[in-house]
C-alpha cells in the first residue's frame, strides 16, 4: 500500500466527514406507466415510474452523476434547473441547445458538481411538453458542519406543485400547433401529484398530509413544476417565513401567501403554533391579464398530532386569480440575505446594457384555423430551434447552425407596454431566427426584460440557464433608463434564476458572464417557449482551462 493511501485511510477512519464520498449516483429510467388521476386513466412518461419523480439529494461541492436511460418512444433530455453547471454546459440539458436528445434506447450520464449553491431546485425534461410529468426536486444541503442561517427545522418536506391534463399533453400541444390557437388549459393543479382532498376523485388518491407537532418548525421546500401557471400558495391559519428562493438565502420575512412561478422554488418555514386540528394547504393560479387559465385549486392538509379524526379541516380562501397586489407584496418583500458569509455580489459596472421585449405576436399560417398563428418573441425574433445542438456547433466551430447577431435592443421602438390600450403596433408579425448574443468571459450584463402589450400584456417568468442574476429593479409601463435606474437596489436585491416580468411592465436583472458555454434564456410558461419566446447567450472561454468549457463527454448524444 502506498504511504499516502495509508494516511488517507487513517484520516478517513478518524474523520469520516472530511473525506466523505462526495460522488452521488442516481439512475433515471424513463418509462411509461398507466396512472389514474381525476377519475381518468392514461399512460404518462415518468422517471422510474414515479410522478413526481425522485428527489435528488446532494451537498454543496458534491459531484452528481445521473445515468438516464430512455425506454420511451420520445426523445428525452433532462435539465437540472438552476444548477450553475460551471464549465459543464454539456450537462445542462435543454434539447438542441446544449445537447442532442437522448433517443429511444439510448443512455446518457449527466455529470456535474454543485458549487456555491444550497437550497431547493428542480429537475425536469427539457424537450416537447414532457416536463408535465418528468420532473422532481433537487435538495442541496449545505456543506457538512455548515448550519442554515436560520434555526434548524424539525423536518423538511418537498412540496411539488404541478398541472394535470386528462388528455395526453403531447396531443394538447400538437393540436394547438396545428390550429395556431392557444393550447387547452390543464384540468387540475396538483400538490405532490394529487389534486387533493377537495377533489371529487381524491379518496383513492391520497395526497400530501403533513404531520406536525405543536410548537415545532417545519421547512417546506416548495417547487412550481407547472407548465403554464404561476401559483399562489397558502396554509390555512398559518403564516410562512420565507428563507430561501432558487437556492439562494433571503432575508427572512413572514407572509400568509407565497407566489411561485413555473421554474421557481421557495423554502418557507411553517411554525406549528396551533394546538391541534387539520388545516388546508391551497395552491391556486395567479393571472392578471385577460388570458384563460385553469382555475382549479389544489389542496393538501397540515395535520397536528393529537387531532381527533372527527375534527373539521380549517379552510383557507385562495387569493382572487387577478390579485396583483398580493403578488406584488410578495415580490417586493424579497431581498438577498447579503450577510458576511453570503454577500450579494451585484455587478456595478456594466459591459452590456440590453433591453429585450418579451411578448406575443401573430404570423401568417395558411393551414391554421384563422389563417394565422399565435407566436411569441424576444426583440421581435421568434427563436427557431436548430436540428443540431448549439453548444456542439459552438465548440466544434460548425457554421450554419446559428448566428451571433441577436439584437441587444428592440429593432423598432414603440409603446411597449401598450398602455393606454390601442397603442400597440398594428403589425404583429415577428421575424424568425436562430440568433444568439455573444459575451466575453466575465463580461457584466444588465438586461431589462420589457413585457409588450401585443395581443395582451402578460406575466412572463423568464429563466436564464447557467447563471444566477440579481433583480435590481421592477416597474410598470415602459422602462426609462434615465429615471428607473436611479431607483435600482444594488445593495441586497434578490438573487435567482427565474424572474417574473410583470404584466405590462419590466424587470431589470444583472449578472456576470463567468460561465463559458451556450446558455438558454426563455419564458418558463411552456406554451410561450413553444411559440418562440427564447434565445441564447454564447459565452466565450476566458484564459486557461479554469475559464474554459471542459471537453464534451464521450457519451454525449449526437444528431
Ligand atoms: C396501460 O393500459 C393499457 C390499456 O388500458 C394497456 O394496453 C397497457 O399495456 C398498459 N400499459 C402499462 C405500461 O401498464
Ligand atoms: C465527471 O466530469 C469530470 C469533469 O468535470 C471528470 O473529471 C469525471 O471523470 C467525470 N466523471 C465520470 C464518472 O465520468
Ligand atoms: C381541447 O379542448 C377541446 C374543447 O374542450 C376538445 O374538443 C379537445 O378534444 C381538447 N383537445 C385535447 C387534445 O384534449
Ligand atoms: C400573520 O402575520 C400577520 C402580520 O404579521 C398577523 O397580522 C397575523 O395575525 C398572522 N396570522 C397568523 C395566523 O399567525
Ligand atoms: C372556473 O372556470 C370555469 C370555466 O370557465 C367556471 O365554470 C367555474 O365557475 C370557475 N370556477 C371558479 C372557482 O372560479
Ligand atoms: C378581479 O376580477 C374580479 C372578477 O373576477 C373583478 O370583479 C375585479 O374587479 C378584478 N380586480 C381587478 C383588480 O382587476
Ligand atoms: C381565431 O379563431 C378563433 C376560433 O375560431 C376565434 O374565436 C377568434 O376570434 C379568431 N381570432 C381572430 C383574430 O380571428
Ligand atoms: C418561421 O419558422 C417556423 C418554424 O419554426 C416556420 O413554420 C415558418 O414558416 C417560418 N416563417 C418564415 C416567415 O420563415
Ligand atoms: C474552434 O476555433 C477556435 C478559434 O479559431 C480554435 O481555438 C479551436 O481549436 C477550434 N475548435 C475546434 C474543435 O476545432
Ligand atoms: C417585427 O418583424 C416583422 C417582420 O420583419 C416586421 O414586419 C414588424 O414590423 C416587426 N415588429 C416590431 C415590433 O419590431
Ligand atoms: C472579472 O472582472 C472583475 C471586474 O469586473 C475582476 O475583478 C475579476 O478579477 C474578473 N475575474 C476574472 C476571473 O477574470
Ligand atoms: C429524435 O432526435 C433525433 C436527433 O435530433 C431526430 O433525428 C429524430 O427525428 C427524433 N425522433 C423523434 C421521435 O422525435
Ligand atoms: Cu411567457
XYZ file of C-alpha atoms and ligand atoms in Angstrom:
728
model
C 0.000 0.000 0.000
C 1.361 3.446 -0.934
C 2.105 5.538 2.165
C -0.277 8.306 1.066
C -3.109 5.780 0.718
C -2.415 4.624 4.266
C -2.552 8.224 5.523
C -5.820 8.755 3.653
C -7.358 5.622 5.152
C -6.283 6.701 8.632
C -7.788 10.159 8.112
C -10.964 8.554 6.754
C -11.180 6.356 9.846
C -10.640 9.227 12.287
C -12.575 11.968 10.497
C -15.124 10.370 8.160
C -16.774 13.722 7.436
C -13.573 15.143 5.923
C -13.234 12.562 3.197
C -16.868 11.593 2.887
C -17.527 10.094 -0.508
C -18.852 13.027 -2.408
C -19.979 11.356 -5.607
C -23.728 10.770 -5.696
C -25.045 8.220 -8.175
C -28.602 8.182 -9.466
C -30.266 6.095 -12.147
C -33.202 7.573 -14.040
C -35.141 5.065 -16.109
C -37.508 6.998 -18.352
C -40.541 4.733 -18.607
C -44.235 4.908 -19.444
C -46.770 3.923 -16.824
C -50.526 3.999 -16.553
C -51.912 6.198 -13.847
C -55.263 7.346 -12.545
C -55.837 10.928 -11.509
C -59.065 12.931 -11.674
C -61.106 9.787 -12.272
C -59.406 9.196 -15.600
C -56.619 6.855 -16.589
C -53.867 7.447 -19.137
C -50.284 6.420 -19.790
C -47.714 9.020 -18.723
C -43.977 9.324 -19.260
C -42.131 9.210 -15.931
C -38.761 8.742 -14.303
C -38.624 5.366 -12.520
C -42.419 5.070 -12.786
C -42.957 7.886 -10.306
C -44.986 11.093 -10.519
C -43.482 13.403 -9.406
C -40.112 11.775 -9.945
C -37.459 11.014 -7.323
C -35.866 13.836 -5.315
C -32.117 14.285 -5.849
C -30.248 14.867 -2.591
C -26.729 16.289 -2.566
C -24.484 18.586 -0.589
C -22.766 21.697 -1.840
C -19.484 20.587 -3.536
C -20.794 17.102 -4.359
C -20.274 15.566 -7.766
C -23.622 14.223 -9.013
C -23.886 11.516 -11.673
C -27.300 10.673 -13.107
C -27.478 7.860 -15.622
C -30.547 8.452 -17.793
C -31.852 5.504 -19.822
C -34.574 6.260 -22.351
C -37.146 3.436 -22.560
C -39.935 5.527 -24.169
C -40.895 6.429 -27.736
C -39.995 10.108 -27.306
C -36.609 11.803 -27.462
C -35.708 12.885 -23.930
C -33.348 15.311 -22.173
C -33.260 16.359 -18.511
C -32.428 19.854 -17.251
C -31.112 20.489 -13.724
C -32.918 23.785 -13.324
C -30.841 26.396 -11.507
C -27.680 24.287 -11.165
C -24.910 26.630 -12.306
C -23.085 23.972 -14.370
C -19.770 25.857 -14.151
C -17.841 24.875 -17.313
C -20.060 21.775 -17.684
C -22.647 23.085 -20.152
C -22.795 19.632 -21.796
C -24.796 18.525 -18.740
C -27.332 21.366 -18.651
C -29.960 19.532 -20.671
C -32.092 21.748 -22.969
C -32.544 19.803 -26.205
C -30.733 21.256 -29.240
C -29.230 23.993 -27.057
C -26.555 22.122 -25.084
C -27.073 18.587 -26.344
C -28.795 16.440 -28.920
C -31.651 14.412 -27.418
C -31.244 11.008 -25.777
C -33.049 8.931 -28.374
C -35.224 5.888 -27.614
C -32.967 3.079 -26.344
C -30.042 5.447 -25.630
C -28.283 6.341 -22.379
C -26.511 9.495 -21.210
C -24.879 10.183 -17.852
C -25.219 13.746 -16.601
C -22.161 14.709 -14.552
C -21.923 17.983 -12.656
C -20.540 19.412 -9.457
C -22.609 21.722 -7.262
C -20.576 24.832 -6.494
C -21.610 27.729 -4.252
C -25.274 26.753 -4.054
C -27.510 25.365 -1.347
C -31.293 25.153 -1.123
C -34.044 23.764 -3.317
C -34.091 23.480 -7.101
C -35.873 21.194 -9.547
C -35.063 18.912 -12.445
C -37.341 18.452 -15.444
C -37.465 17.212 -19.021
C -36.383 19.936 -21.471
C -37.926 18.768 -24.712
C -41.503 18.764 -26.066
C -44.054 19.043 -23.209
C -42.620 16.068 -21.331
C -41.890 18.323 -18.365
C -45.580 17.906 -17.432
C -44.820 14.518 -15.877
C -40.992 14.290 -15.933
C -39.935 16.457 -13.013
C -38.759 16.261 -9.416
C -36.986 18.116 -6.649
C -33.302 18.820 -6.055
C -32.309 19.319 -2.412
C -28.840 20.793 -1.908
C -27.762 20.636 1.713
C -25.037 22.954 2.981
C -21.545 21.503 3.352
C -21.280 19.121 6.301
C -20.995 21.090 9.535
C -22.274 24.345 7.998
C -25.590 25.378 9.564
C -28.516 27.109 7.886
C -28.572 30.861 8.607
C -31.877 30.234 10.456
C -32.895 27.790 13.212
C -32.796 24.192 12.069
C -36.344 22.967 11.403
C -37.690 19.767 12.927
C -38.297 18.286 9.495
C -38.077 19.220 5.803
C -40.731 18.388 3.237
C -40.511 18.682 -0.550
C -43.761 20.119 -1.936
C -44.101 19.964 -5.722
C -46.850 21.927 -7.427
C -47.907 20.654 -10.841
C -50.532 20.749 -13.542
C -52.580 17.810 -14.755
C -54.330 17.285 -18.085
C -56.829 14.477 -18.585
C -55.577 14.258 -22.195
C -52.098 13.354 -23.298
C -50.016 16.553 -23.069
C -48.260 15.933 -26.403
C -51.699 15.722 -28.052
C -52.638 19.037 -26.379
C -49.662 20.978 -27.753
C -49.753 19.234 -31.154
C -53.389 20.232 -31.561
C -52.527 23.838 -30.698
C -49.626 23.941 -33.152
C -51.920 22.708 -35.909
C -54.706 25.168 -35.195
C -52.405 28.116 -34.476
C -54.508 28.857 -31.359
C -53.705 28.559 -27.654
C -53.489 25.039 -26.206
C -56.167 23.734 -23.834
C -55.557 24.717 -20.226
C -54.986 21.943 -17.672
C -57.802 20.183 -15.827
C -56.304 20.424 -12.343
C -53.381 21.575 -10.285
C -51.601 19.075 -8.094
C -49.568 19.023 -4.887
C -47.075 16.141 -4.871
C -49.014 14.565 -7.726
C -52.519 14.833 -6.279
C -55.345 17.351 -6.727
C -56.093 16.916 -3.010
C -58.909 16.151 -0.582
C -61.404 18.613 -2.083
C -61.205 16.934 -5.489
C -64.095 14.531 -6.169
C -61.555 11.861 -7.099
C -59.380 12.241 -4.054
C -60.473 9.290 -1.922
C -58.437 6.721 -3.822
C -55.706 9.233 -4.495
C -54.416 10.222 -1.109
C -52.360 13.368 -1.287
C -49.958 15.231 0.933
C -50.812 15.037 4.649
C -48.165 16.936 6.542
C -47.929 15.552 10.096
C -46.797 18.185 12.601
C -46.406 18.554 16.326
C -47.425 21.685 18.094
C -44.520 24.019 18.871
C -42.172 22.713 16.171
C -40.920 24.240 12.933
C -41.107 22.598 9.503
C -39.366 23.666 6.324
C -41.401 23.384 3.137
C -39.250 23.141 0.029
C -41.846 24.311 -2.485
C -41.331 23.907 -6.218
C -43.559 25.137 -9.028
C -43.251 22.438 -11.683
C -46.435 23.506 -13.510
C -46.158 24.071 -17.259
C -48.067 27.281 -17.738
C -49.265 28.772 -14.486
C -47.945 30.964 -11.716
C -49.350 29.792 -8.403
C -50.278 31.266 -5.039
C -49.601 29.033 -2.037
C -51.291 29.311 1.371
C -51.745 27.331 4.564
C -54.970 27.965 6.498
C -54.417 29.585 9.888
C -50.638 29.858 9.486
C -48.091 32.346 8.275
C -44.978 31.224 6.422
C -41.446 32.587 6.820
C -39.539 32.726 3.545
C -35.815 31.940 3.989
C -34.600 30.995 0.532
C -35.596 31.204 -3.127
C -33.982 29.495 -6.147
C -31.238 28.068 -3.877
C -30.118 31.449 -2.514
C -30.783 32.634 1.039
C -33.106 35.581 1.570
C -33.694 37.944 4.456
C -36.413 36.078 6.330
C -39.886 37.604 6.050
C -43.293 36.459 7.107
C -46.306 36.300 4.833
C -49.617 34.480 4.582
C -49.332 33.925 0.796
C -46.444 32.859 -1.426
C -46.251 33.433 -5.179
C -44.197 30.921 -7.153
C -43.858 30.978 -10.935
C -43.054 27.893 -13.001
C -39.346 27.165 -12.522
C -39.107 28.973 -9.191
C -38.591 27.412 -5.771
C -39.207 28.763 -2.268
C -38.129 27.449 1.120
C -40.551 28.566 3.797
C -40.732 27.758 7.497
C -44.097 26.737 8.865
C -44.313 27.187 12.628
C -46.838 24.763 14.059
C -48.240 27.310 16.512
C -51.735 25.833 16.805
C -52.714 23.272 19.415
C -54.448 20.717 17.246
C -56.524 20.398 14.138
C -56.287 19.968 10.413
C -55.513 22.919 8.169
C -55.918 23.137 4.429
C -52.964 23.873 2.120
C -54.045 25.537 -1.152
C -52.296 26.213 -4.468
C -54.264 28.391 -6.909
C -53.447 30.303 -10.112
C -52.327 33.918 -10.455
C -53.291 35.564 -13.755
C -53.918 39.286 -14.030
C -54.410 39.600 -17.781
C -57.354 38.537 -19.944
C -55.953 35.039 -20.544
C -57.781 31.818 -19.688
C -56.155 29.663 -17.032
C -57.089 26.536 -15.152
C -58.847 27.987 -12.111
C -58.808 24.751 -10.053
C -57.278 24.890 -6.569
C -55.032 22.016 -5.496
C -55.169 21.141 -1.810
C -53.360 19.171 0.872
C -53.530 19.175 4.672
C -51.437 20.004 7.700
C -52.381 17.522 10.412
C -51.428 18.154 14.053
C -50.710 15.137 16.189
C -53.448 14.622 18.733
C -56.167 15.825 16.366
C -59.454 13.940 16.671
C -60.390 12.122 13.489
C -63.785 13.840 13.590
C -62.346 17.351 13.700
C -63.212 19.543 10.735
C -60.481 20.921 8.467
C -59.864 24.658 8.746
C -60.247 26.046 5.237
C -58.471 28.924 3.525
C -59.723 31.227 0.803
C -57.305 31.366 -2.128
C -56.487 34.889 -3.369
C -58.537 36.001 -6.372
C -56.913 34.941 -9.635
C -56.222 38.604 -10.540
C -54.735 39.569 -7.122
C -51.874 41.689 -8.489
C -51.440 43.488 -5.173
C -50.876 40.226 -3.254
C -48.362 39.127 -5.897
C -46.539 42.471 -5.746
C -46.432 42.484 -1.961
C -44.713 39.099 -2.000
C -42.249 40.007 -4.785
C -41.385 43.345 -3.179
C -40.584 41.633 0.138
C -37.792 39.518 -1.369
C -34.207 40.557 -0.521
C -30.887 38.738 -0.621
C -29.659 37.722 2.811
C -26.485 39.700 1.980
C -24.647 38.640 5.125
C -20.874 38.499 5.560
C -20.936 34.788 4.761
C -23.432 35.115 1.908
C -22.764 38.529 0.315
C -24.784 39.777 -2.642
C -22.117 40.346 -5.292
C -24.098 42.642 -7.551
C -22.151 43.775 -10.649
C -21.826 47.570 -10.555
C -20.036 48.420 -13.802
C -21.878 47.172 -16.870
C -20.240 45.998 -20.099
C -23.592 45.338 -21.793
C -26.882 47.190 -21.332
C -29.579 45.165 -23.016
C -33.290 45.756 -23.467
C -35.309 42.706 -24.521
C -39.020 42.964 -25.271
C -40.883 39.764 -24.381
C -44.357 39.072 -25.646
C -46.638 37.617 -28.251
C -47.153 38.096 -31.985
C -49.139 36.757 -34.914
C -47.715 35.243 -38.088
C -49.464 34.052 -41.256
C -50.264 30.324 -41.415
C -52.307 29.099 -44.353
C -53.231 25.768 -42.718
C -54.268 27.303 -39.383
C -57.815 27.973 -38.170
C -57.689 31.742 -38.686
C -55.054 31.734 -41.451
C -52.637 32.879 -38.762
C -50.871 31.511 -35.722
C -50.066 32.992 -32.350
C -46.308 33.205 -31.807
C -44.037 34.718 -29.177
C -40.747 36.549 -29.469
C -37.878 38.370 -27.791
C -36.959 41.634 -29.534
C -39.313 40.567 -32.310
C -37.321 37.375 -33.020
C -39.250 34.112 -32.709
C -36.497 31.629 -32.000
C -36.270 28.720 -34.417
C -34.942 25.545 -32.818
C -31.938 24.152 -34.697
C -31.671 20.460 -35.561
C -28.119 20.296 -34.179
C -27.053 21.313 -30.675
C -25.843 24.913 -30.392
C -23.141 24.063 -27.845
C -21.715 21.378 -30.111
C -21.833 23.777 -33.062
C -20.041 26.401 -30.949
C -17.381 24.047 -29.586
C -16.639 22.343 -32.906
C -16.823 25.567 -34.945
C -19.622 24.195 -37.104
C -21.036 27.007 -39.208
C -24.592 27.428 -40.451
C -26.301 26.422 -37.192
C -26.658 29.846 -35.553
C -25.687 33.481 -35.975
C -24.500 35.838 -33.226
C -26.491 38.901 -34.288
C -29.286 38.765 -31.728
C -30.413 42.393 -31.309
C -29.446 43.944 -27.955
C -32.364 46.376 -28.260
C -35.813 46.229 -29.851
C -35.446 46.716 -33.640
C -38.321 49.237 -33.569
C -39.107 51.340 -30.542
C -42.804 51.668 -29.744
C -45.055 51.998 -26.718
C -44.021 48.572 -25.436
C -46.466 48.120 -22.601
C -49.406 49.107 -24.836
C -50.985 51.170 -22.094
C -53.262 53.025 -22.860
C -54.890 50.233 -24.895
C -54.762 50.640 -28.654
C -51.179 51.941 -28.718
C -49.522 48.612 -29.634
C -48.220 48.157 -33.211
C -50.928 47.157 -35.691
C -48.419 44.883 -37.438
C -47.972 41.995 -35.025
C -45.679 39.888 -37.257
C -42.328 38.668 -35.941
C -39.045 37.563 -37.515
C -37.649 34.011 -37.434
C -34.090 33.241 -36.440
C -31.611 31.116 -34.509
C -29.775 34.188 -33.309
C -27.500 34.272 -30.258
C -25.963 37.128 -28.289
C -22.198 36.835 -27.775
C -20.464 37.710 -24.490
C -16.830 37.675 -23.455
C -15.908 35.629 -20.424
C -16.549 37.649 -17.222
C -18.477 40.415 -19.022
C -21.137 42.118 -16.905
C -24.668 42.315 -18.254
C -27.663 44.404 -17.336
C -30.751 43.035 -19.001
C -34.111 44.778 -18.871
C -36.958 42.444 -19.764
C -39.872 44.520 -21.017
C -43.330 42.985 -21.469
C -45.260 44.029 -24.572
C -48.977 44.663 -24.939
C -49.053 42.928 -28.336
C -52.261 40.789 -28.289
C -52.290 41.245 -24.483
C -49.853 42.152 -21.729
C -48.998 39.158 -19.544
C -46.636 37.963 -16.826
C -43.657 36.059 -18.216
C -41.488 34.056 -15.803
C -38.160 34.246 -17.641
C -35.468 31.674 -16.833
C -31.742 32.035 -17.551
C -29.619 28.886 -17.657
C -26.027 28.777 -16.349
C -26.263 31.862 -14.101
C -27.990 33.386 -11.134
C -28.882 37.040 -11.522
C -29.939 39.881 -9.277
C -33.299 41.583 -9.695
C -32.197 45.232 -9.353
C -35.469 46.862 -10.418
C -39.049 46.280 -11.445
C -41.854 48.550 -12.574
C -44.916 49.156 -14.689
C -45.119 50.729 -18.148
C -42.076 51.328 -20.340
C -38.635 51.128 -18.744
C -36.975 54.511 -18.549
C -33.152 54.189 -18.371
C -32.897 57.726 -17.035
C -35.474 57.618 -14.226
C -35.792 53.958 -13.342
C -32.095 53.141 -12.993
C -31.811 55.759 -10.241
C -34.104 53.633 -8.081
C -32.233 50.347 -8.530
C -31.431 48.279 -5.449
C -27.737 47.448 -5.838
C -27.241 46.539 -2.177
C -29.407 43.496 -1.357
C -31.521 42.625 -4.422
C -32.935 39.104 -4.538
C -30.781 36.610 -6.424
C -32.499 33.960 -8.507
C -32.615 32.081 -11.821
C -36.262 32.684 -12.853
C -37.962 36.058 -12.682
C -41.499 37.186 -13.336
C -41.731 40.048 -15.850
C -44.844 41.877 -14.627
C -47.832 42.208 -16.922
C -47.398 45.489 -18.848
C -44.143 46.228 -17.039
C -40.434 45.445 -16.866
C -37.815 43.858 -14.661
C -34.080 44.682 -14.632
C -31.555 41.944 -13.858
C -27.754 41.874 -13.633
C -25.291 39.010 -13.943
C -21.633 38.307 -14.634
C -20.881 36.008 -17.590
C -18.433 33.854 -15.618
C -19.526 30.569 -17.164
C -18.401 29.725 -20.709
C -20.881 27.920 -22.954
C -24.268 28.375 -24.602
C -26.991 29.394 -22.175
C -30.689 29.371 -22.887
C -32.937 32.287 -21.860
C -36.654 31.604 -22.179
C -40.101 32.072 -20.760
C -40.881 29.246 -18.359
C -44.502 29.136 -19.467
C -44.068 26.165 -21.759
C -46.667 27.479 -24.208
C -44.634 30.673 -24.742
C -41.374 28.755 -25.146
C -43.025 26.561 -27.767
C -44.208 29.706 -29.566
C -40.650 31.112 -29.732
C -40.089 33.213 -26.587
C -36.486 32.051 -26.236
C -32.901 32.931 -27.234
C -29.420 32.012 -26.047
C -26.214 33.689 -24.951
C -22.914 32.297 -26.148
C -20.163 32.993 -23.612
C -16.640 32.572 -24.938
C -13.860 30.894 -22.994
C -11.625 33.062 -20.838
C -7.942 32.410 -20.203
C -6.729 28.922 -19.425
C -8.612 25.760 -18.500
C -10.291 27.198 -15.369
C -12.130 29.709 -17.540
C -12.908 27.285 -20.377
C -15.634 24.796 -21.161
C -14.491 21.232 -20.429
C -14.306 18.939 -23.476
C -17.534 17.037 -24.250
C -18.084 13.662 -22.548
C -17.698 10.567 -24.726
C -21.353 9.508 -24.324
C -22.796 12.897 -25.410
C -25.742 12.108 -27.727
C -25.348 13.030 -31.391
C -27.685 14.313 -34.079
C -51.777 0.660 -19.862
O -53.124 0.336 -20.110
C -53.393 -0.100 -21.436
C -54.868 -0.310 -21.621
O -55.610 0.320 -20.654
C -52.629 -1.391 -21.665
O -52.844 -1.815 -23.016
C -51.157 -1.172 -21.453
O -50.447 -2.390 -21.558
C -50.902 -0.574 -20.082
N -49.504 -0.182 -20.033
C -48.740 -0.362 -18.977
C -47.339 0.138 -19.072
O -49.147 -0.918 -17.973
C -17.304 13.889 -14.475
O -16.741 15.061 -15.039
C -15.462 15.384 -14.504
C -15.007 16.665 -15.170
O -15.901 17.695 -14.913
C -14.483 14.274 -14.764
O -13.253 14.586 -14.157
C -15.007 12.986 -14.184
O -14.177 11.920 -14.538
C -16.407 12.717 -14.737
N -16.965 11.529 -14.093
C -17.387 10.484 -14.774
C -17.899 9.323 -13.964
O -17.370 10.452 -15.984
C -59.172 20.602 -26.181
O -60.426 21.091 -25.766
C -61.429 20.962 -26.764
C -62.663 21.685 -26.238
O -62.991 21.245 -24.968
C -61.686 19.487 -27.044
O -62.638 19.336 -28.039
C -60.361 18.858 -27.497
O -60.523 17.464 -27.666
C -59.270 19.104 -26.478
N -58.004 18.636 -27.006
C -57.282 17.677 -26.452
C -56.004 17.301 -27.107
O -57.615 17.129 -25.435
C -49.734 36.532 10.186
O -48.964 37.712 10.234
C -49.755 38.889 10.244
C -48.848 40.076 10.155
O -47.759 39.919 10.975
C -50.615 38.909 11.507
O -51.427 40.040 11.481
C -51.478 37.658 11.523
O -52.213 37.591 12.708
C -50.631 36.409 11.396
N -51.514 35.266 11.220
C -51.331 34.112 11.872
C -52.313 33.045 11.579
O -50.408 33.928 12.641
C -63.581 28.087 -13.253
O -63.801 28.251 -14.630
C -64.933 27.539 -15.091
C -64.945 27.612 -16.600
O -64.564 28.869 -17.056
C -66.172 28.119 -14.438
O -67.299 27.421 -14.866
C -66.050 27.995 -12.928
O -67.114 28.640 -12.285
C -64.751 28.621 -12.448
N -64.551 28.282 -11.053
C -64.137 29.155 -10.153
C -63.941 28.608 -8.779
O -63.906 30.304 -10.440
C -60.654 40.817 -10.436
O -61.673 40.042 -11.010
C -62.965 40.272 -10.453
C -63.969 39.355 -11.097
O -63.445 38.141 -11.391
C -63.357 41.727 -10.677
O -64.586 41.978 -10.046
C -62.292 42.636 -10.123
O -62.578 43.960 -10.468
C -60.919 42.288 -10.651
N -59.937 43.069 -9.942
C -59.009 43.744 -10.571
C -58.045 44.481 -9.700
O -58.899 43.748 -11.770
C -59.468 32.869 -34.330
O -60.302 31.745 -34.241
C -60.980 31.579 -33.027
C -61.704 30.246 -33.069
O -62.307 30.032 -34.291
C -61.892 32.768 -32.799
O -62.533 32.635 -31.566
C -61.046 34.026 -32.796
O -61.852 35.165 -32.674
C -60.222 34.152 -34.034
N -59.291 35.230 -33.880
C -59.012 36.082 -34.873
C -58.003 37.136 -34.552
O -59.510 35.986 -35.950
C -40.650 30.560 -39.164
O -40.288 29.315 -38.550
C -41.351 28.399 -38.438
C -40.790 27.166 -37.766
O -40.282 27.448 -36.532
C -41.920 28.060 -39.800
O -43.044 27.232 -39.640
C -42.331 29.339 -40.516
O -42.731 29.049 -41.810
C -41.170 30.315 -40.561
N -41.635 31.563 -41.123
C -40.939 32.240 -42.017
C -41.547 33.528 -42.490
O -39.865 31.840 -42.427
C -12.525 26.376 -32.987
O -11.961 27.632 -33.317
C -11.150 28.186 -32.268
C -10.754 29.587 -32.686
O -10.426 29.641 -34.029
C -9.951 27.262 -32.022
O -9.165 27.785 -30.984
C -10.468 25.883 -31.640
O -9.400 24.985 -31.500
C -11.433 25.345 -32.674
N -12.050 24.144 -32.140
C -12.140 23.007 -32.814
C -12.741 21.842 -32.073
O -11.768 22.892 -33.959
C -41.123 42.559 -36.473
O -40.645 41.999 -37.663
C -41.620 41.952 -38.698
C -41.022 41.165 -39.847
O -39.860 41.756 -40.275
C -41.996 43.369 -39.058
O -42.971 43.339 -40.055
C -42.542 44.056 -37.820
O -42.811 45.407 -38.088
C -41.563 43.989 -36.680
N -42.218 44.465 -35.493
C -41.579 45.045 -34.499
C -42.399 45.498 -33.338
O -40.356 45.184 -34.454
C -13.869 39.625 -13.622
O -13.964 41.037 -13.660
C -13.838 41.667 -12.395
C -14.033 43.153 -12.599
O -15.248 43.390 -13.234
C -12.488 41.371 -11.808
O -12.422 41.921 -10.512
C -12.285 39.872 -11.728
O -10.969 39.582 -11.315
C -12.501 39.231 -13.081
N -12.445 37.791 -12.933
C -11.798 37.026 -13.781
C -11.789 35.579 -13.455
O -11.253 37.462 -14.761
C -35.029 12.379 -32.089
O -33.914 13.185 -32.306
C -33.210 12.876 -33.494
C -31.955 13.718 -33.499
O -32.274 15.081 -33.456
C -34.127 13.134 -34.692
O -33.453 12.818 -35.881
C -35.360 12.266 -34.556
O -36.273 12.574 -35.567
C -36.036 12.488 -33.212
N -37.032 11.461 -33.018
C -38.273 11.725 -32.640
C -39.164 10.539 -32.387
O -38.684 12.846 -32.498
Cu -44.143 33.928 -21.258
